[in-house]
Coordinates of C-alpha atoms in Angstrom, one line a residue:
X1 CA 13.8 -13.8 -32.3
X2 CA 14.7 -10.7 -34.2
X3 CA 16.8 -7.9 -32.7
X4 CA 14.0 -5.6 -32.4
X5 CA 12.2 -8.4 -30.6
X6 CA 14.8 -8.7 -28.2
X7 CA 15.3 -5.0 -27.3
X8 CA 11.3 -4.8 -26.2
X9 CA 11.9 -8.2 -24.6
X10 CA 14.7 -6.6 -22.8
X11 CA 13.4 -3.3 -21.9
X12 CA 10.5 -5.0 -20.3
X13 CA 12.5 -7.2 -18.3
X14 CA 14.7 -4.3 -17.0
X15 CA 11.9 -1.9 -16.3
X16 CA 9.8 -4.9 -14.2
X17 CA 13.1 -5.4 -12.4
X18 CA 13.5 -2.0 -11.2
X19 CA 9.9 -1.5 -10.5
X20 CA 10.6 -4.7 -8.3
X21 CA 13.5 -3.3 -6.4
X22 CA 11.2 -0.3 -5.7
X23 CA 8.3 -2.2 -4.5
X24 CA 10.8 -4.4 -2.4
X25 CA 12.2 -1.6 -0.7
X26 CA 8.8 -0.2 0.7
X27 CA 7.6 -3.5 1.7
X28 CA 10.9 -4.6 3.6
X29 CA 10.9 -1.2 5.0
X30 CA 7.0 -1.5 6.4
X31 CA 8.3 -5.1 7.5
X32 CA 10.7 -3.8 9.5
X33 CA 9.1 -1.4 11.3
X34 CA 6.5 -4.2 12.1
X35 CA 9.3 -6.6 13.2
X36 CA 10.6 -3.8 15.5
X37 CA 7.9 -3.5 17.4
X38 CA 8.5 -7.3 18.7
X39 CA 12.0 -6.3 19.5
X40 CA 12.8 -7.4 23.4
X41 CA 10.5 -10.3 23.4
X42 CA 12.8 -12.9 24.7
X43 CA 16.2 -12.4 22.8
X44 CA 15.0 -11.0 19.7
X45 CA 16.8 -7.7 19.0
X46 CA 17.2 -5.2 16.5
X47 CA 19.2 -6.9 14.3
X48 CA 17.2 -10.0 14.7
X49 CA 14.4 -8.0 13.3
X50 CA 16.0 -6.5 10.3
X51 CA 17.5 -10.2 9.7
X52 CA 13.6 -11.4 9.7
X53 CA 12.4 -8.4 7.4
X54 CA 15.3 -9.2 5.0
X55 CA 14.1 -13.2 5.0
X56 CA 10.5 -11.8 3.8
X57 CA 12.2 -10.6 0.5
X58 CA 11.7 -14.0 -1.5
X59 CA 7.8 -13.8 0.0
X60 CA 7.4 -10.5 -1.2
X61 CA 9.1 -10.9 -4.6
X62 CA 6.7 -13.8 -5.2
X63 CA 3.4 -11.8 -3.9
X64 CA 4.2 -8.5 -5.6
X65 CA 5.5 -10.3 -9.2
X66 CA 2.4 -9.8 -11.0
X67 CA 1.9 -6.0 -10.0
X68 CA 5.5 -5.3 -11.0
X69 CA 5.3 -7.0 -14.1
X70 CA 2.2 -4.5 -15.0
X71 CA 4.0 -1.8 -14.1
X72 CA 7.2 -2.6 -15.9
X73 CA 5.5 -3.3 -19.0
X74 CA 3.6 -0.2 -19.2
X75 CA 6.8 1.8 -18.3
X76 CA 8.8 0.0 -21.0
X77 CA 6.4 0.1 -23.7
X78 CA 5.4 3.5 -22.8
X79 CA 8.6 5.2 -23.1
X80 CA 9.1 3.4 -26.7
X81 CA 6.1 4.9 -27.6
X82 CA 7.0 8.3 -25.9
X83 CA 10.4 8.1 -28.2
X84 CA 8.4 7.2 -31.3
X85 CA 10.2 3.5 -31.4
X86 CA 7.1 1.7 -31.5
X87 CA 5.9 3.8 -34.6
X88 CA 9.4 3.5 -36.1
X89 CA 9.4 -0.3 -35.4
X90 CA 5.9 -0.7 -37.2
X91 CA 7.3 1.5 -40.2
X92 CA 9.8 -0.7 -40.6
X93 CA 7.8 -4.0 -41.0
X94 CA 7.5 -5.1 -37.4
X95 CA 3.8 -6.2 -37.1
X96 CA 1.7 -5.9 -34.4
X97 CA 1.7 -9.8 -34.0
X98 CA 5.7 -9.8 -33.5
X99 CA 5.6 -6.7 -30.6
X100 CA 2.9 -8.9 -28.8
X101 CA 5.1 -11.9 -29.2
X102 CA 8.2 -10.5 -28.1
X103 CA 6.2 -8.9 -24.8
X104 CA 4.8 -12.7 -24.2
X105 CA 8.4 -14.2 -24.2
X106 CA 9.5 -11.6 -21.8
X107 CA 6.4 -12.3 -19.8
X108 CA 7.2 -16.3 -19.8
X109 CA 10.7 -15.8 -18.7
X110 CA 9.4 -13.7 -16.0
X111 CA 6.4 -16.2 -15.3
X112 CA 9.1 -19.0 -14.9
X113 CA 11.3 -16.6 -12.6
X114 CA 8.0 -16.2 -10.2
X115 CA 7.4 -19.8 -10.0
X116 CA 11.1 -20.6 -9.2
X117 CA 10.9 -17.9 -6.5
X118 CA 7.5 -19.0 -5.1
X119 CA 8.5 -22.9 -4.9
X120 CA 12.0 -22.6 -3.9
X121 CA 13.2 -19.4 -2.5
X122 CA 10.4 -18.5 -0.5
X123 CA 9.3 -21.4 1.4
X124 CA 12.8 -21.9 2.4
X125 CA 13.3 -18.2 3.4
X126 CA 9.9 -18.1 5.1
X127 CA 10.7 -21.4 7.4
X128 CA 14.0 -20.1 8.1
X129 CA 13.0 -16.8 8.9
X130 CA 9.9 -18.2 11.2
X131 CA 12.1 -20.5 12.7
X132 CA 14.8 -18.3 13.8
X133 CA 12.3 -16.1 15.1
X134 CA 10.7 -18.4 17.3
X135 CA 14.0 -19.8 18.8
X136 CA 15.0 -15.9 19.3
X137 CA 11.5 -15.1 21.2
X138 CA 10.9 -18.1 22.6
X139 CA 14.5 -19.3 23.6
X140 CA 13.7 -22.6 22.5
X141 CA 15.7 -24.6 19.9
X142 CA 13.6 -25.8 16.8
X143 CA 14.4 -27.4 13.9
X144 CA 12.3 -28.3 10.4
X145 CA 13.4 -31.1 8.5
X146 CA 11.6 -33.2 5.8
X147 CA 11.0 -35.6 8.7
X148 CA 9.1 -33.2 10.4
X149 CA 9.5 -30.7 13.4
X150 CA 12.1 -31.0 15.8
X151 CA 12.4 -29.6 19.5
X152 CA 13.9 -30.0 22.5
X153 CA 12.1 -30.3 25.7
X154 CA 14.0 -30.5 28.8
X155 CA 15.5 -33.9 29.1
X156 CA 13.6 -35.2 26.2
X157 CA 13.5 -34.8 22.1
X158 CA 10.3 -34.5 20.5
X159 CA 9.5 -35.0 16.4
X160 CA 6.2 -34.0 15.1
X161 CA 5.8 -35.1 11.6
X162 CA 2.3 -33.1 11.3
X163 CA 1.4 -29.7 12.6
X164 CA -2.4 -28.9 11.8
X165 CA -4.2 -25.7 11.8
X166 CA -5.7 -24.9 15.7
X167 CA -2.3 -26.4 17.0
X168 CA -3.3 -29.9 16.2
X169 CA -0.1 -32.3 16.2
X170 CA -0.2 -35.9 14.8
X171 CA 2.4 -38.7 14.5
X172 CA 4.6 -37.4 17.4
X173 CA 7.4 -39.3 18.6
X174 CA 9.2 -38.3 21.8
X175 CA 12.9 -39.5 23.0
X176 CA 13.4 -39.2 26.8
X177 CA 17.1 -39.7 28.0
X178 CA 18.7 -39.9 31.4
X179 CA 21.0 -38.1 33.2
X180 CA 23.9 -40.1 31.8
X181 CA 22.4 -39.4 28.0
X182 CA 21.1 -43.0 27.7
X183 CA 17.8 -43.4 25.9
X184 CA 15.6 -44.6 28.6
X185 CA 11.8 -44.0 27.1
X186 CA 10.4 -43.9 23.7
X187 CA 6.7 -42.4 23.0
X188 CA 4.8 -42.6 19.8
X189 CA 1.2 -40.9 19.7
X190 CA -1.1 -40.7 17.0
X191 CA -2.7 -37.3 17.7
X192 CA -2.3 -34.6 20.4
X193 CA -4.5 -31.4 21.1
X194 CA -3.8 -28.7 23.8
X195 CA -6.3 -28.3 26.4
X196 CA -5.5 -25.0 27.5
X197 CA -2.9 -26.4 30.1
X198 CA -1.6 -29.4 28.9
X199 CA -1.1 -31.6 25.9
X200 CA -3.4 -34.8 25.5
X201 CA -2.0 -37.4 23.8
X202 CA -4.2 -40.0 22.4
X203 CA -3.6 -43.7 21.1
X204 CA -0.2 -44.0 22.7
X205 CA 2.6 -46.9 22.3
X206 CA 5.8 -46.6 24.6
X207 CA 9.0 -48.5 25.0
X208 CA 10.7 -48.1 28.2
X209 CA 14.6 -49.2 27.8
X210 CA 15.8 -50.5 30.6
X211 CA 19.0 -53.0 31.7
X212 CA 16.6 -55.8 31.5
X213 CA 15.7 -55.3 27.8
X214 CA 12.6 -53.6 26.3
X215 CA 9.0 -53.1 27.8
X216 CA 6.2 -52.3 25.8
X217 CA 2.9 -50.7 26.6
X218 CA -0.1 -49.1 24.7
X219 CA -2.0 -46.3 26.5
X220 CA -5.4 -44.9 25.2
X221 CA -4.8 -41.5 26.6
X222 CA -2.4 -39.5 28.3
X223 CA -1.7 -36.0 29.5
X224 CA 1.7 -34.6 28.3
X225 CA 3.4 -31.9 30.3
X226 CA 5.4 -30.2 27.8
X227 CA 7.6 -26.9 27.7
X228 CA 6.3 -26.7 23.9
X229 CA 4.0 -23.8 23.8
X230 CA 1.2 -23.9 21.3
X231 CA 2.1 -20.1 20.6
X232 CA 5.5 -21.5 19.5
X233 CA 4.0 -24.0 17.1
X234 CA 1.7 -21.3 15.7
X235 CA 5.0 -19.1 15.0
X236 CA 6.6 -21.9 13.1
X237 CA 3.9 -23.3 11.0
X238 CA 4.6 -21.4 7.5
X239 CA 1.2 -19.8 6.2
X240 CA -0.1 -22.5 3.3
X241 CA 0.4 -19.7 0.8
X242 CA 4.2 -19.9 1.1
X243 CA 4.5 -23.4 1.1
X244 CA 5.6 -25.4 -2.0
X245 CA 3.2 -27.3 -4.1
X246 CA 4.3 -30.6 -3.0
X247 CA 3.8 -29.8 0.4
X248 CA 0.4 -28.0 -0.2
X249 CA -0.6 -31.5 -2.1
X250 CA 0.6 -33.9 1.0
X251 CA -1.1 -31.4 3.5
X252 CA -4.4 -31.9 1.4
X253 CA -4.3 -35.6 0.9
X254 CA -3.4 -36.0 4.6
X255 CA -6.3 -33.8 5.8
X256 CA -8.9 -35.6 3.2
X257 CA -7.6 -38.9 4.3
X258 CA -8.6 -37.6 8.1
X259 CA -11.9 -36.8 7.2
X260 CA -10.7 -32.8 7.5
X261 CA -11.8 -29.7 5.5
X262 CA -8.6 -28.6 3.6
X263 CA -10.1 -25.7 1.3
X264 CA -7.6 -22.8 2.9
X265 CA -4.9 -25.0 1.3
X266 CA -6.6 -26.1 -1.8
X267 CA -7.0 -22.3 -2.2
X268 CA -3.5 -21.4 -1.4
X269 CA -2.6 -24.6 -4.0
X270 CA -4.1 -23.0 -6.8
X271 CA -3.2 -19.4 -5.9
X272 CA 0.6 -20.5 -6.3
X273 CA -0.2 -22.2 -9.6
X274 CA -2.2 -18.5 -10.6
X275 CA 0.1 -16.0 -9.3
X276 CA 3.1 -17.0 -12.1
X277 CA -0.1 -17.0 -14.8
X278 CA -1.2 -13.9 -13.4
X279 CA 2.6 -12.3 -14.3
X280 CA 2.4 -13.2 -18.0
X281 CA -1.3 -11.8 -18.2
X282 CA -0.4 -8.8 -16.7
X283 CA 2.5 -8.1 -19.4
X284 CA -0.6 -8.8 -22.1
X285 CA -3.0 -6.5 -20.4
X286 CA -0.6 -3.6 -20.6
X287 CA -0.3 -4.0 -24.4
X288 CA -3.6 -2.4 -25.8
X289 CA -3.2 0.6 -23.0
X290 CA 0.1 1.5 -24.9
X291 CA -0.5 0.5 -28.4
X292 CA -4.0 2.0 -28.5
X293 CA -2.5 5.4 -28.2
X294 CA 0.9 6.3 -29.4
X295 CA 0.8 9.7 -28.3
X296 CA 3.1 10.8 -25.5
X297 CA 1.7 10.1 -22.2
X298 CA 3.5 11.3 -18.9
X299 CA 5.0 8.3 -16.8
X300 CA 2.7 9.9 -13.6
X301 CA -0.3 8.7 -15.7
X302 CA 1.5 5.1 -16.8
X303 CA 2.1 4.9 -12.9
X304 CA -1.5 5.9 -11.9
X305 CA -3.3 3.3 -14.4
X306 CA -0.6 0.7 -13.5
X307 CA -1.5 1.2 -9.7
X308 CA -5.1 1.1 -10.3
X309 CA -5.6 -2.2 -12.6
X310 CA -2.9 -3.8 -9.8
X311 CA -5.1 -2.9 -7.0
X312 CA -8.2 -4.2 -8.8
X313 CA -6.6 -7.4 -9.7
X314 CA -5.6 -7.8 -6.1
X315 CA -8.6 -7.1 -4.8
X316 CA -10.4 -9.4 -7.1
X317 CA -7.7 -12.0 -6.0
X318 CA -8.2 -11.7 -2.4
X319 CA -12.1 -11.5 -2.8
X320 CA -12.3 -14.7 -4.6
X321 CA -10.1 -16.3 -2.0
X322 CA -12.4 -15.4 1.0
X323 CA -15.1 -16.7 -1.1
X324 CA -14.0 -19.8 -1.7
X325 CA -13.0 -20.5 2.0
X326 CA -16.7 -19.0 3.5
X327 CA -18.8 -20.2 0.5
X328 CA -17.2 -23.4 -0.5
X329 CA -16.7 -22.2 -3.9
X330 CA -14.2 -24.4 -6.0
X331 CA -10.8 -23.2 -4.9
X332 CA -9.2 -23.7 -8.4
X333 CA -12.2 -21.4 -9.9
X334 CA -11.5 -18.8 -7.4
X335 CA -8.1 -18.6 -7.8
X336 CA -8.0 -18.7 -11.8
X337 CA -10.9 -16.6 -12.7
X338 CA -9.4 -13.0 -11.8
X339 CA -6.3 -13.8 -14.2
X340 CA -8.8 -15.3 -16.7
X341 CA -10.9 -12.2 -16.5
X342 CA -8.2 -9.8 -17.0
X343 CA -6.5 -12.3 -19.9
X344 CA -10.1 -11.7 -21.7
X345 CA -10.1 -7.9 -21.4
X346 CA -6.4 -7.8 -22.6
X347 CA -7.6 -10.1 -25.7
X348 CA -10.6 -8.0 -26.5
X349 CA -8.8 -4.5 -26.0
X350 CA -5.6 -6.1 -28.2
X351 CA -8.3 -7.0 -31.0
X352 CA -9.3 -3.6 -31.1
X353 CA -6.1 -2.2 -31.8
X354 CA -5.4 -4.5 -34.2

């Protein structure tokens, strides 16, 4: 990569970072206002609300990265155009192809950052934030591990391997202890549903541990008067869009094996792939709007243009995701179509500029 290409790429990345900071500041402020409305529920205080709002930063970063890349690219390239630097570069022999490649390389770097944030930082922060909020509001200690969801229920400890939409639990283990902290009863149920008052366990196997040994029995159905509120489960279940790809794939396979519709998780899966790609596409689509006219254009004009394009992209993305869920349209098509449409438009406009 030549010095000029590095200069262009660094400008795009810096402008995107600054734009991202501005957008995140606004989103965190709005998120804090929403969280403050829940202050007073249980032990949930003002500081807790601010902590939860800050833990949403990785999620916000992933969600707005394409828009930030678009605005940052428009501002960075627009600044080069306004100061005559793009004209000077082309006069010095830097071709349009090299300018495009420089921007693409910066876009690829940002696409990688978006992917890492979406796969590693956002899911971990979101899960911790929701778990922390649930503990403060519901005053019940919970833990989410790779072995599922754990909670204390009186003298028992509960391990739920799968929490599905509608507060349906699957693969449940209940370990009950006596006053002397000795394990007295273990229960495994294949699944459970809430009937409005209690949990109803299905296909149960119990092992009672006593001084004379272990006694096992099978039970078809039983009521479980648990202290675990279904509302708690709804709080701690992370939005499918914020689950990592491997977790989404597990959910999809699990639900297919049990004859359940996984369309929401499939849309989220392809959406997690489409967002980093959209970051690259947004960088590309900024090029023709700047290269097509190298005359001075105000920063307000570029921000307005970026806001319009970003809004159109957001509405298309959200609209197609709803269409996929409601009308059973192919999830990969609904998720990838908006960035592909923008990519085609960018390529067409670039060919006209060339």
